[in-house]
XYZ file of C-alpha atoms in Angstrom:
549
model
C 0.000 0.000 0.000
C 1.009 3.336 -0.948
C 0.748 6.896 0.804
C 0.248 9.556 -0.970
C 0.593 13.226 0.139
C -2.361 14.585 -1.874
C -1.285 17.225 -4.203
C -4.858 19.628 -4.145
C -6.723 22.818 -4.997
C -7.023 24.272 -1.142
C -10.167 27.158 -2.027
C -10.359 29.214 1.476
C -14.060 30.521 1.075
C -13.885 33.119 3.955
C -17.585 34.114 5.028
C -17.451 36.843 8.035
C -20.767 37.715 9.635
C -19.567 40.475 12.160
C -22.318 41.126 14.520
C -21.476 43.523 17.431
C -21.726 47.084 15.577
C -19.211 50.153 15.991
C -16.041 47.360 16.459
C -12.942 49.596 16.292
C -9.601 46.984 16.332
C -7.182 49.418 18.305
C -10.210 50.625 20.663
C -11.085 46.597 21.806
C -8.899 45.359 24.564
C -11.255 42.280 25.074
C -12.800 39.902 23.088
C -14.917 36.857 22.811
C -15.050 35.437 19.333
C -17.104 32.083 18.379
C -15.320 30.699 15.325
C -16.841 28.000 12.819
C -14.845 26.083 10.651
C -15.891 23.290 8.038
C -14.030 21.419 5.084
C -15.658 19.771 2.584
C -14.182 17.333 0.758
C -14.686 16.059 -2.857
C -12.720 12.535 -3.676
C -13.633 13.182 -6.950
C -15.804 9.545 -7.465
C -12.739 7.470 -6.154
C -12.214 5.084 -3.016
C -9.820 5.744 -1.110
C -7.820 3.374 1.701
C -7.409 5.591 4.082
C -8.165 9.751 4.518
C -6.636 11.819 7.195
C -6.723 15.625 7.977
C -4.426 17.520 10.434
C -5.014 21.314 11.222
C -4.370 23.609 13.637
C -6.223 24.374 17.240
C -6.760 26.997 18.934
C -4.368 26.906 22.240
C -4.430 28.656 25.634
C -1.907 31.373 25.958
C -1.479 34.121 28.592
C -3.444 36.320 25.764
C -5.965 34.163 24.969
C -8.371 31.331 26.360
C -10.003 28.493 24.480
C -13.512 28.257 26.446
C -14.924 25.317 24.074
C -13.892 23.344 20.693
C -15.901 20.961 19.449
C -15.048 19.016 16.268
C -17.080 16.693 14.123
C -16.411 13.842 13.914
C -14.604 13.754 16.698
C -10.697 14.644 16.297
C -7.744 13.721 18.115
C -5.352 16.703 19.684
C -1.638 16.612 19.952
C 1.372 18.388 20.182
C 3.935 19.324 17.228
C 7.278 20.385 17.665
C 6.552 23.793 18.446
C 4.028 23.487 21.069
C 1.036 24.196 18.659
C -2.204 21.753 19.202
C -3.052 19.997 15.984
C -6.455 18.477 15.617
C -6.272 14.969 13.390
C -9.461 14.077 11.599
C -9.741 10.598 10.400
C -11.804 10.148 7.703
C -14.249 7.876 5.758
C -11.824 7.294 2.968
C -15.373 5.067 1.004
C -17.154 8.520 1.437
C -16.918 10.435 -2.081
C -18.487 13.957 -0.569
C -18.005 14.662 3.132
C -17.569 17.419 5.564
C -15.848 17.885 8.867
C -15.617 20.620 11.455
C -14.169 22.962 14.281
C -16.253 24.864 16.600
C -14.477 26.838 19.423
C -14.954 30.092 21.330
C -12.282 32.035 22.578
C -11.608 34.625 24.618
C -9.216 37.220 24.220
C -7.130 40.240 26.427
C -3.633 40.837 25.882
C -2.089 41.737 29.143
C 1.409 42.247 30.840
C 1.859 38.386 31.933
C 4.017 37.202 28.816
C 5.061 34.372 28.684
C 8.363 32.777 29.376
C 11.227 32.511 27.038
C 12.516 29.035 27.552
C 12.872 28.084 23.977
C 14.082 31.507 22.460
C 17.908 30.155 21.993
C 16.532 28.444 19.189
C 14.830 30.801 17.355
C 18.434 33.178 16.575
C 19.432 31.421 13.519
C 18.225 31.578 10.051
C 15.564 29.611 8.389
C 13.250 28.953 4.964
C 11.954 32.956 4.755
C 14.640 34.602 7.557
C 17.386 35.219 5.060
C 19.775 37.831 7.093
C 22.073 39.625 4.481
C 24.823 41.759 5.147
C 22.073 44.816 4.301
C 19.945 43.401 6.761
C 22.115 43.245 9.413
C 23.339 46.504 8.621
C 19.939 48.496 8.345
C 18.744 46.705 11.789
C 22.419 47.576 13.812
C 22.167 51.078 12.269
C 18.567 51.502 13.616
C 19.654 49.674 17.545
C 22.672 51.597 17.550
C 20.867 55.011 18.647
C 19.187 52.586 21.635
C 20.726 50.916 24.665
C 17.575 48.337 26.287
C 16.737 45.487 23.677
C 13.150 46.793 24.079
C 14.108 50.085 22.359
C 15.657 48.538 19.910
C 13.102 46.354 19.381
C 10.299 49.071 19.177
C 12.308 51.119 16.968
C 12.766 48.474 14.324
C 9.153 47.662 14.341
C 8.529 51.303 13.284
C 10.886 51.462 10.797
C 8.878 48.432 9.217
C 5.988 49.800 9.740
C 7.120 52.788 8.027
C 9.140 51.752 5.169
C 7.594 48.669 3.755
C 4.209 49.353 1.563
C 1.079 47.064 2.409
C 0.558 45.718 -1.465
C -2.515 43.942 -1.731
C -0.584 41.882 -5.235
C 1.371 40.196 -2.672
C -1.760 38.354 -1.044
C -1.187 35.234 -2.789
C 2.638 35.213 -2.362
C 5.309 34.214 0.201
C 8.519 36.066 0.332
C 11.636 36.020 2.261
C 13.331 38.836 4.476
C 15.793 39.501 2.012
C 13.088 39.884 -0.823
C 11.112 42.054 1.448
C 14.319 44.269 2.067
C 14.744 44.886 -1.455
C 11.389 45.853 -2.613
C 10.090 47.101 0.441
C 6.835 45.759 -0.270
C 4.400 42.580 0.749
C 1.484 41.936 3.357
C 1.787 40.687 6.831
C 3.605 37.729 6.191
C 6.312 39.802 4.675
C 6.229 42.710 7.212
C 6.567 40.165 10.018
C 9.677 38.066 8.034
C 11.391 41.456 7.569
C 11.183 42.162 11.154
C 12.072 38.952 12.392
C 15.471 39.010 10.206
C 16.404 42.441 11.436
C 15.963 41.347 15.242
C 17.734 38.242 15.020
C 20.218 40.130 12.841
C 21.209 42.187 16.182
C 21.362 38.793 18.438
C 17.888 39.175 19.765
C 15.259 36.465 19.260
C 11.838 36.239 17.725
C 9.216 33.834 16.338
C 6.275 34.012 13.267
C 2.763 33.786 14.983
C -0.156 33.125 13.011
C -3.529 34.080 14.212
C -6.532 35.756 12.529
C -7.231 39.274 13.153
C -10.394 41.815 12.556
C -9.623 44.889 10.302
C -12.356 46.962 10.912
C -13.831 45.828 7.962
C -12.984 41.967 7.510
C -11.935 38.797 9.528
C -8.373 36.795 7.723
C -5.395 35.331 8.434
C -2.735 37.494 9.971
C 0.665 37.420 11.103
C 2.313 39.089 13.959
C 5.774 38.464 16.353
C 7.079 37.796 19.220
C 10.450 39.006 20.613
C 12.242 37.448 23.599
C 13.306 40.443 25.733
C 14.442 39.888 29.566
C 13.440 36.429 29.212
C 9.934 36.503 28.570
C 7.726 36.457 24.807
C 6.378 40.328 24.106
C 4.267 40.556 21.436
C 4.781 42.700 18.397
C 2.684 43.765 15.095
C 5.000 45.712 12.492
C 1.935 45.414 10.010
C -0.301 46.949 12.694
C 2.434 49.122 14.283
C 0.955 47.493 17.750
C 3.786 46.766 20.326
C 3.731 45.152 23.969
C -0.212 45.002 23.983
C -1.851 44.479 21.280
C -5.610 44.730 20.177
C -7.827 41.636 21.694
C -8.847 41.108 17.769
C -5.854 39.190 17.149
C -6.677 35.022 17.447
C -3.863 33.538 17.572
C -3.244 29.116 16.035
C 0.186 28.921 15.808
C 3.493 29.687 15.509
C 7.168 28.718 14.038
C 10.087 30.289 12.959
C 8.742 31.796 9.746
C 5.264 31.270 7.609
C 6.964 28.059 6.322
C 5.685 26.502 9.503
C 2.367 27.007 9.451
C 1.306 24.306 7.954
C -2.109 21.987 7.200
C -1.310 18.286 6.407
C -3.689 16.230 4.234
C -2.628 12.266 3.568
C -4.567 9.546 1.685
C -3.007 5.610 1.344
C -4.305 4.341 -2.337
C -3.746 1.962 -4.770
C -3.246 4.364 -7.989
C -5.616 7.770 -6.981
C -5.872 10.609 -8.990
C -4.619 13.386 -7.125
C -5.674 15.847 -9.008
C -9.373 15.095 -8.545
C -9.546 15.461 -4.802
C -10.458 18.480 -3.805
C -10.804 20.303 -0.001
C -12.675 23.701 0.736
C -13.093 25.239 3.822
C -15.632 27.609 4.728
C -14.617 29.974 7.761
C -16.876 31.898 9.636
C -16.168 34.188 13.549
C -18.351 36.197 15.205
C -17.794 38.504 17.990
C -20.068 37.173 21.085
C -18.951 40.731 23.121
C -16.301 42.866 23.552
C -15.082 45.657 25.655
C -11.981 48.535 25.509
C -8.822 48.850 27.427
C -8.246 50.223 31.032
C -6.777 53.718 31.133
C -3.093 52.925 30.144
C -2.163 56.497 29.269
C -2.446 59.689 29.043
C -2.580 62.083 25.338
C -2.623 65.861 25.248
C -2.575 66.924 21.185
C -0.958 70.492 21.060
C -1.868 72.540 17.688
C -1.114 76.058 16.860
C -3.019 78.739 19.602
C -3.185 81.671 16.709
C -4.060 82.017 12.862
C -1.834 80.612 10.181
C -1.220 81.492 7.378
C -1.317 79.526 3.793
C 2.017 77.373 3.464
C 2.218 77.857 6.520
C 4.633 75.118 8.062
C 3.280 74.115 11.185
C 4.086 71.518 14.616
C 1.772 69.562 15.694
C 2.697 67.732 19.003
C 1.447 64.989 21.724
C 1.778 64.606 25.004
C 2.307 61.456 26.844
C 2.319 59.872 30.128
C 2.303 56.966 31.137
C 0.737 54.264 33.386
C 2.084 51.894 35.953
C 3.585 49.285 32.591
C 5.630 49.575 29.930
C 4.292 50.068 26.307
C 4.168 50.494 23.261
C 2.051 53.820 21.954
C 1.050 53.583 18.380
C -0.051 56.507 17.069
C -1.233 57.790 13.318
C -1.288 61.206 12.538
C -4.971 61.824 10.987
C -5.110 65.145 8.392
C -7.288 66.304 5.911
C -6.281 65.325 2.525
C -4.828 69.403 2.067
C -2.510 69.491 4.732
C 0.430 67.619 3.602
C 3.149 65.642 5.762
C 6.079 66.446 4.459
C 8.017 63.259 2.668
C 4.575 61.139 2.929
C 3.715 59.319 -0.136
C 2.731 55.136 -0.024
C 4.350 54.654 3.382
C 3.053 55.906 6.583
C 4.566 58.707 8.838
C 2.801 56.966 11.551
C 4.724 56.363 15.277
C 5.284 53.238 18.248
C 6.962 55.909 20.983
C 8.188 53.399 24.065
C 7.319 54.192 27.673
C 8.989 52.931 30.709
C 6.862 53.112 33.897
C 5.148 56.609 34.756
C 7.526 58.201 31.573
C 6.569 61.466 29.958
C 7.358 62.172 26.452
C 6.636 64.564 23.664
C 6.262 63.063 20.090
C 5.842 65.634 16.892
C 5.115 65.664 13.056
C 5.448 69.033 10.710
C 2.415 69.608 8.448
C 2.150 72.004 5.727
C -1.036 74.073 4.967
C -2.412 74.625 1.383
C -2.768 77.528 -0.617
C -6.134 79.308 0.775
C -8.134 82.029 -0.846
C -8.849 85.432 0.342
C -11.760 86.271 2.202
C -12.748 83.006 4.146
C -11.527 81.381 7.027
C -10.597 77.769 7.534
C -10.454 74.655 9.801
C -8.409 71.769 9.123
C -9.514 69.086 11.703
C -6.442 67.065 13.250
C -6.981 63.809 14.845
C -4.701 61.257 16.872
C -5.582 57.951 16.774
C -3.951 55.322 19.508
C -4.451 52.357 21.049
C -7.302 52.845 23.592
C -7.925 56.443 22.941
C -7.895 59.269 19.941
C -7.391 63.195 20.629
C -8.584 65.540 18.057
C -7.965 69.186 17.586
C -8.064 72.170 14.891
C -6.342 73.925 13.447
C -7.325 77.910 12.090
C -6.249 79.348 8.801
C -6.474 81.993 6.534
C -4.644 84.083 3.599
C -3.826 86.694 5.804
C -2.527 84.402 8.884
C 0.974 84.649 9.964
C 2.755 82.415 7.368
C 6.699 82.308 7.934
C 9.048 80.947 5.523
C 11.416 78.381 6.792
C 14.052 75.970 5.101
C 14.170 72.347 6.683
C 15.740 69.211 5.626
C 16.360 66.011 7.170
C 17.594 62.604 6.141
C 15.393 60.316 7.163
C 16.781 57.309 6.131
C 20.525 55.208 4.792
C 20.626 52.567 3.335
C 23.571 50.354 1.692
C 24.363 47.551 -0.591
C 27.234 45.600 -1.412
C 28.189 44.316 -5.070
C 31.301 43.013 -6.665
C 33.312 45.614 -4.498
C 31.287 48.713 -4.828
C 29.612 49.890 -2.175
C 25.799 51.712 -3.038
C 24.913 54.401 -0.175
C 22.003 56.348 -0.349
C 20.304 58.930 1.402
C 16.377 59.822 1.833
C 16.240 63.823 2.583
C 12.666 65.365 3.104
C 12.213 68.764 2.536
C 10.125 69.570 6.082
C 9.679 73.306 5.519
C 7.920 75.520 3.334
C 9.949 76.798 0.354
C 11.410 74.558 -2.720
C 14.895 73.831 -2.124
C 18.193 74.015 -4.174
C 21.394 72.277 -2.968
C 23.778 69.789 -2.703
C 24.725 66.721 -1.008
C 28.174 65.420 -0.569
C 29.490 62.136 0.728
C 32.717 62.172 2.668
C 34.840 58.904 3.286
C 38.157 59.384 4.543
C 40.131 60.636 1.299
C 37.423 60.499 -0.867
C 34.466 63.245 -1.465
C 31.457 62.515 -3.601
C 29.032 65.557 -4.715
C 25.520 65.727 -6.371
C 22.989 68.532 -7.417
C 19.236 68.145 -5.577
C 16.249 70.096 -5.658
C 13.549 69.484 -3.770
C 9.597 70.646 -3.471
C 7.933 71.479 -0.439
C 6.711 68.782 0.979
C 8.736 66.536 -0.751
C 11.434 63.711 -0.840
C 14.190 62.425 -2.867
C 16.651 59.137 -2.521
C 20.153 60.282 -3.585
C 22.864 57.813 -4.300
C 26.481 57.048 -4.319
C 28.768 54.087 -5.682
C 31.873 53.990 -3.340
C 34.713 51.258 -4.220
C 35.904 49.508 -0.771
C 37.617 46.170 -0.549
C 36.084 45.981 2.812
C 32.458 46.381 3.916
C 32.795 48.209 6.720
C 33.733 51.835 7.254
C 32.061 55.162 8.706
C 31.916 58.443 6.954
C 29.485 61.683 6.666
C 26.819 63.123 4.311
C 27.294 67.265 4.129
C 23.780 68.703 2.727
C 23.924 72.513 1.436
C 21.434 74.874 0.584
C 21.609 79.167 0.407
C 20.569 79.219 4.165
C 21.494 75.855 6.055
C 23.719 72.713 6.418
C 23.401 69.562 7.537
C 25.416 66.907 8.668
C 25.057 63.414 9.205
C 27.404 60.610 10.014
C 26.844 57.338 9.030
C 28.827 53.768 9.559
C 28.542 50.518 7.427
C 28.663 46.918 8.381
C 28.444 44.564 5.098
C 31.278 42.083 6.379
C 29.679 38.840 5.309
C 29.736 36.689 8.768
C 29.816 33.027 8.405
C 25.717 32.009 7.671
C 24.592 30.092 10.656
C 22.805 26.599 9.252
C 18.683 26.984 8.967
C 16.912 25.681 12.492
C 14.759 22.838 10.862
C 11.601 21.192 13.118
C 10.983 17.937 13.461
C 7.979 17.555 11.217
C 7.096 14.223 9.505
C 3.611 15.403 7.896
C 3.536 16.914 4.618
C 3.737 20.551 4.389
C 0.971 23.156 2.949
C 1.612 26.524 4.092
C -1.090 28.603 5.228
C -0.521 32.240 3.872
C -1.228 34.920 6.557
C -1.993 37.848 4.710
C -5.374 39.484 3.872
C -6.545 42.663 2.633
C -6.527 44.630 5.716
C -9.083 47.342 4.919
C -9.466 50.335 7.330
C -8.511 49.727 10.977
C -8.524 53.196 12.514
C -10.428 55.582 10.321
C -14.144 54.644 10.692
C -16.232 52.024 13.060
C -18.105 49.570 11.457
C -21.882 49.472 12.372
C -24.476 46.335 11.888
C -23.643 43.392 10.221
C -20.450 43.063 7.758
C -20.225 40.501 5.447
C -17.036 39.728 3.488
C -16.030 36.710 1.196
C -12.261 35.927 0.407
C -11.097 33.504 -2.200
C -7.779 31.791 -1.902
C -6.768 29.264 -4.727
C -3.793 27.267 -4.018
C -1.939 24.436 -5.921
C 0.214 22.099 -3.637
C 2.627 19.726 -5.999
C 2.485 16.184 -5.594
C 6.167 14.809 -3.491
C-alpha cells in the first residue's frame, strides 16, 4: 500500500458575519469570538484506503483562552514540535463527498503576563523565509545603535517596518523572504513580520512568526504578527499593525514557528493508484464577535496645535503629550489630516509612530504639516486627529490668507541605506524637505580621502533618494553626508557593516507530515479611520496548488 501526500486545490471561502456594531480593532482590549470552521471534501468519485486531515487548534496562551472546541467527527489533539495543538481528523476514505468541522470560542485580552522565554535560543538562527544579508544586518544595527535596552531597539525596528515597507494587496497570494522584502520594500503581513524577524535576530535578539486571525475593521483573515524574547519573557509585536507590547484583543492567535513556512495543514490519503488531481478540499470559515469591551486607562494624550491664525504654506508643529501608566508600552499613534494638509516626505508609506514608555515616563512626540494655498476672504479649519491604542485626541487647526505664514528651510535625512556588489559599495540617502519653500542644494558624501558631490532640488513637501557608488575592498567603514542649501547645512554621520559573517545553518523542526503553508496575509481594509456598524459581510477567495512529493 502506498501513501500519498495529496497534491490539491485548497479554495479558502472566507464568510465573516460580524455582529457587534461600531467594532474599532485598536479601541477593543477584550474579546470573545465564536469561530466556525468546516471542510468539505470532494474525492472526486474514487475510493480511497485511508483519509486523514491535520489542522491547527486553537491553544491557551497568557493572551488568549479556548472556552470550548468541538469538532465533528470527533478529532484527536496533539502536540507538534513547536508546542502548537493539531487536531487529526480521520476520515471515511469510502465517502466520495463529506464534511468535517471545528467549533471553538475564545476569549481574548492581551495583558502584561508574557510568557516565558525558555525556547528563544533556538529561534536566533536563520531559516526557509529569515534570510539575514549583510544589508539586513546593517539596516537593523544602524537603527539599535541610537538605543541601549533590547526593548528600544526592538520598538524602533518595528517602526521602521511599519514605516518603510508598503502594504501591497498583489502580494496576497505570495510568500517572500526577508531579504526579498528588504529589497522591494513591499508585501502583506507575512512579509512585514519576516522582515522584522530578520532584522531582530540580525542584532542577536530572538523572535518567532505567529499566526492568528485578526479583525480589520472591515474583515476577519489570516494574519501574522511576532514575538520578541526580551528579559526572558515572549512580548508581542505587530510591524503590520504598528501594535507593540499590547496588542488589540482582535488578534486570534493558532500557531506559531520560525517563519510562515511553519504554518502548515497536512492532508494524507493511502491508495492503490488515486488521482490526485481530482480530490479536492474547501473550507468555509466563519467568527463572530459574542462581546467585547476597551482597554483600562493605560495612558495619558494631550494633542498640542497652533493657539493663533496661520497662514497659507504655513509650516506648522503639531505635538502629543504622553504619560504613562504603571507598565511599559508600546504607543502607536497615526497622525490623521485632511487630505490638504500635507506631511512632508509622505507618499505610499506611513509617517505613523510606536513611541516606548517605561513606567510613569513622559514624552513629547511631533510631526510638521504644511497648509495649502487658501483664498482670500474666508476662514478655515483643518480638523487634526490622533488615533492610539485605547484612545484618539482631536484638535483644529485655524487658517487663513492673511494668517501669519513664515518661511522656513528644513531638511532632514530620514533614512541610509547600503548595498554591497562586486566591491562597490551603493549608499544612499532619503532627505525630506520639512519646511515651506522649494529647495536648491547639494549633497556630498565624505569617506576618509574620498568626497562625492551631487545637485538636488527638492519641493515642499517633498522627498528624494540620492545615491552614491563607493569602491571599498572591505564592507565596513564610517563616513558623513554634508547637505547645502543658500541658508542651512546639515550633517550626518553614518557607519557601514556589510562584512559577510559566516551564515549560521537553517533551524529545521521535526515535522514528519507533509507541508501546505497557510498564507497569513489578507486585505486589511481600514482599521482606525471609521467604526463599522451592523452586520459586515465579506467573502475571500484563496486558490492554491500544492505539488504532488
Amino acid at each position: 500500500m502506498k501513501k500519498l501526500f495529496i497534491a490539491i486545490f485548497l479554495t479558502f471561502l472566507l464568510a465573516q458575519i460580524v455582529l457587534a456594531a461600531d467594532i474599532e480593532p485598536k479601541k477593543t482590549g477584550t474579546a470573545t469570538a465564536n469561530i466556525k470552521l468546516e471542510w468539505r471534501v470532494d474525492l472526486g468519485g474514487q475510493t480511497l484506503n485511508d483519509l486523514q486531515v491535520r489542522t491547527f487548534s486553537f491553544g491557551n496562551y497568557p493572551s488568549q483562552t479556548r472556552i470550548t472546541e468541538i469538532t465533528n467527527p470527533p478529532a484527536s489533539e496533539s502536540i507538534d514540535a513547536f508546542g502548537n495543538k493539531i487536531k487529526t481528523f480521520n476520515l471515511d476514505a469510502s465517502k466520495n463527498y463529506q464534511t468535517f468541522s471545528m467549533s471553538s470560542q475564545v476569549e481574548v485580552k492581551f495583558g502584561f503576563n508574557f510568557p516565558i522565554a525558555s525556547d528563544s535560543g533556538n529561534y536566533l538562527k536563520e531559516s526557509k523565509y529569515i534570510i539575514i544579508t549583510p544589508e539586513i544586518r546593517s539596516k537593523a544595527s544602524q537603527i539599535a545603535s541610537n538605543y541601549e535596552t533590547d526593548l528600544e531597539k526592538v520598538a524602533a525596528i518595528a517602526q521602521w517596518v511599519h514605516n518603510n515597507v508598503r502594504y501591497d494587496k498583489s502580494y496576497i497570494s505570495l510568500v517572500k523572504g526577508s531579504d526579498a522584502v528588504f529589497l522591494e520594500r513591499a508585501g502583506t503581513c507575512d512579509e512585514f513580520s519576516h522582515l522584522f524577524i530578520a532584522m531582530i535576530r540580525a542584532i542577536g535578539i530572538p523572535a518567532k512568526f505567529s499566526a492568528s486571525y485578526v479583525y480589520s475593521g472591515t474583515d476577519w483573515g489570516a494574519h501574522a504578527f511576532v514575538e520578541v524574547a526580551i528579559d526572558g519573557k515572549w512580548i508581542p509585536f505587530d510591524p503590520t499593525f504598528n501594535e507593540g507590547i499590547l496588542l488589540d484583543a482582535t488578534h486570534i492567535k493558532f500557531g506559531e514557528g520560525f517563519d510562515q513556512g511553519d504554518i502548515k495543514e497536512d492532508i494524507s490519503i493511502k491508495s492503490f493508484g488515486a488521482d490526485i488531481s481530482k480530490i479536492k478540499l474547501i473550507r468555509d470559515f466563519q467568527v463572530n464577535f459574542e462581546g467585547t469591551g476597551g482597554f483600562s486607562k493605560l495612558f495619558d494624550m494631550e494633542l498640542i496645535l497652533p493657539k493663533n491664525t496661520v497662514g497659507e504654506k504655513s509650516i506648522e508643529t503639531i505635538t502629543v503629550k504622553l504619560k504613562n501608566g504603571p507598565n511599559r508600552l508600546a504607543v502607536p499613534l497615526s497622525l490623521q489630516v485632511p487630505s490638504e494638509v500635507k506631511i512632508p516626505g509622505e507618499n505610499s508609506v506611513n509617517e505613523d509612530k510606536l513611541v516606548l514608555l517605561l513606567p510613569l515616563e513622559q514624552k513629547e512626540v511631533s510631526w510638521k504639516v504644511i497648509l495649502p494655498t487658501l483664498q482670500d476672504g474666508y476662514d478655515y479649519k483643518f480638523p487634526i486627529k490622533i488615533e492610539s491604542l485605547g484612545q484618539d485626541a482631536e484638535g483644529i487647526i485655524l487658517a487663513s490668507k492673511e494668517g501669519n505664514s513664515e518661511k522656513k528651510q528644513e531638511l532632514q535625512i530620514t533614512d541610509i541605506s547600503s548595498v554591497e556588489n562586486g566591491g562597490v559599495v551603493q549608499i544612499a540617502a532619503k532627505i525630506k524637505n520639512l519646511g515651506n519653500v522649494d529647495l536648491d542644494g547639494t549633497i556630498a558624501i565624505k569617506v576618509l580621502d574620498e568626497t562625492q558631490e551631487k545637485p538636488f532640488s527638492l519641493a515642499i513637501g517633498s522627498e528624494i533618494v540620492v545615491g552614491f557608488a563607493l569602491k571599498k575592498s572591505l564592507g565596513k567603514f564610517s563616513g558623513e553626508f554634508l547637505i547645502n542649501t543658500d541658508q542651512i547645512e546639515v550633517t550626518q554621520p553614518f557607519s557601514v557593516n556589510l562584512e559577510n559573517s559566516p551564515k549560521p545553518t537553517p533551524v529545521e523542526p521535526t515535522i514528519t507530515s507533509n507541508p501546505i503553508e497557510i498564507p497569513n496575509s489578507y486585505i486589511p481594509g481600514v482599521r482606525n479611520e471609521y467604526a463599522i456598524t451592523g452586520i459586515v459581510m465579506a467573502l475571500f477567495l484563496f486558490l492554491f496548488l500544492v505539488k504532488n512529493w
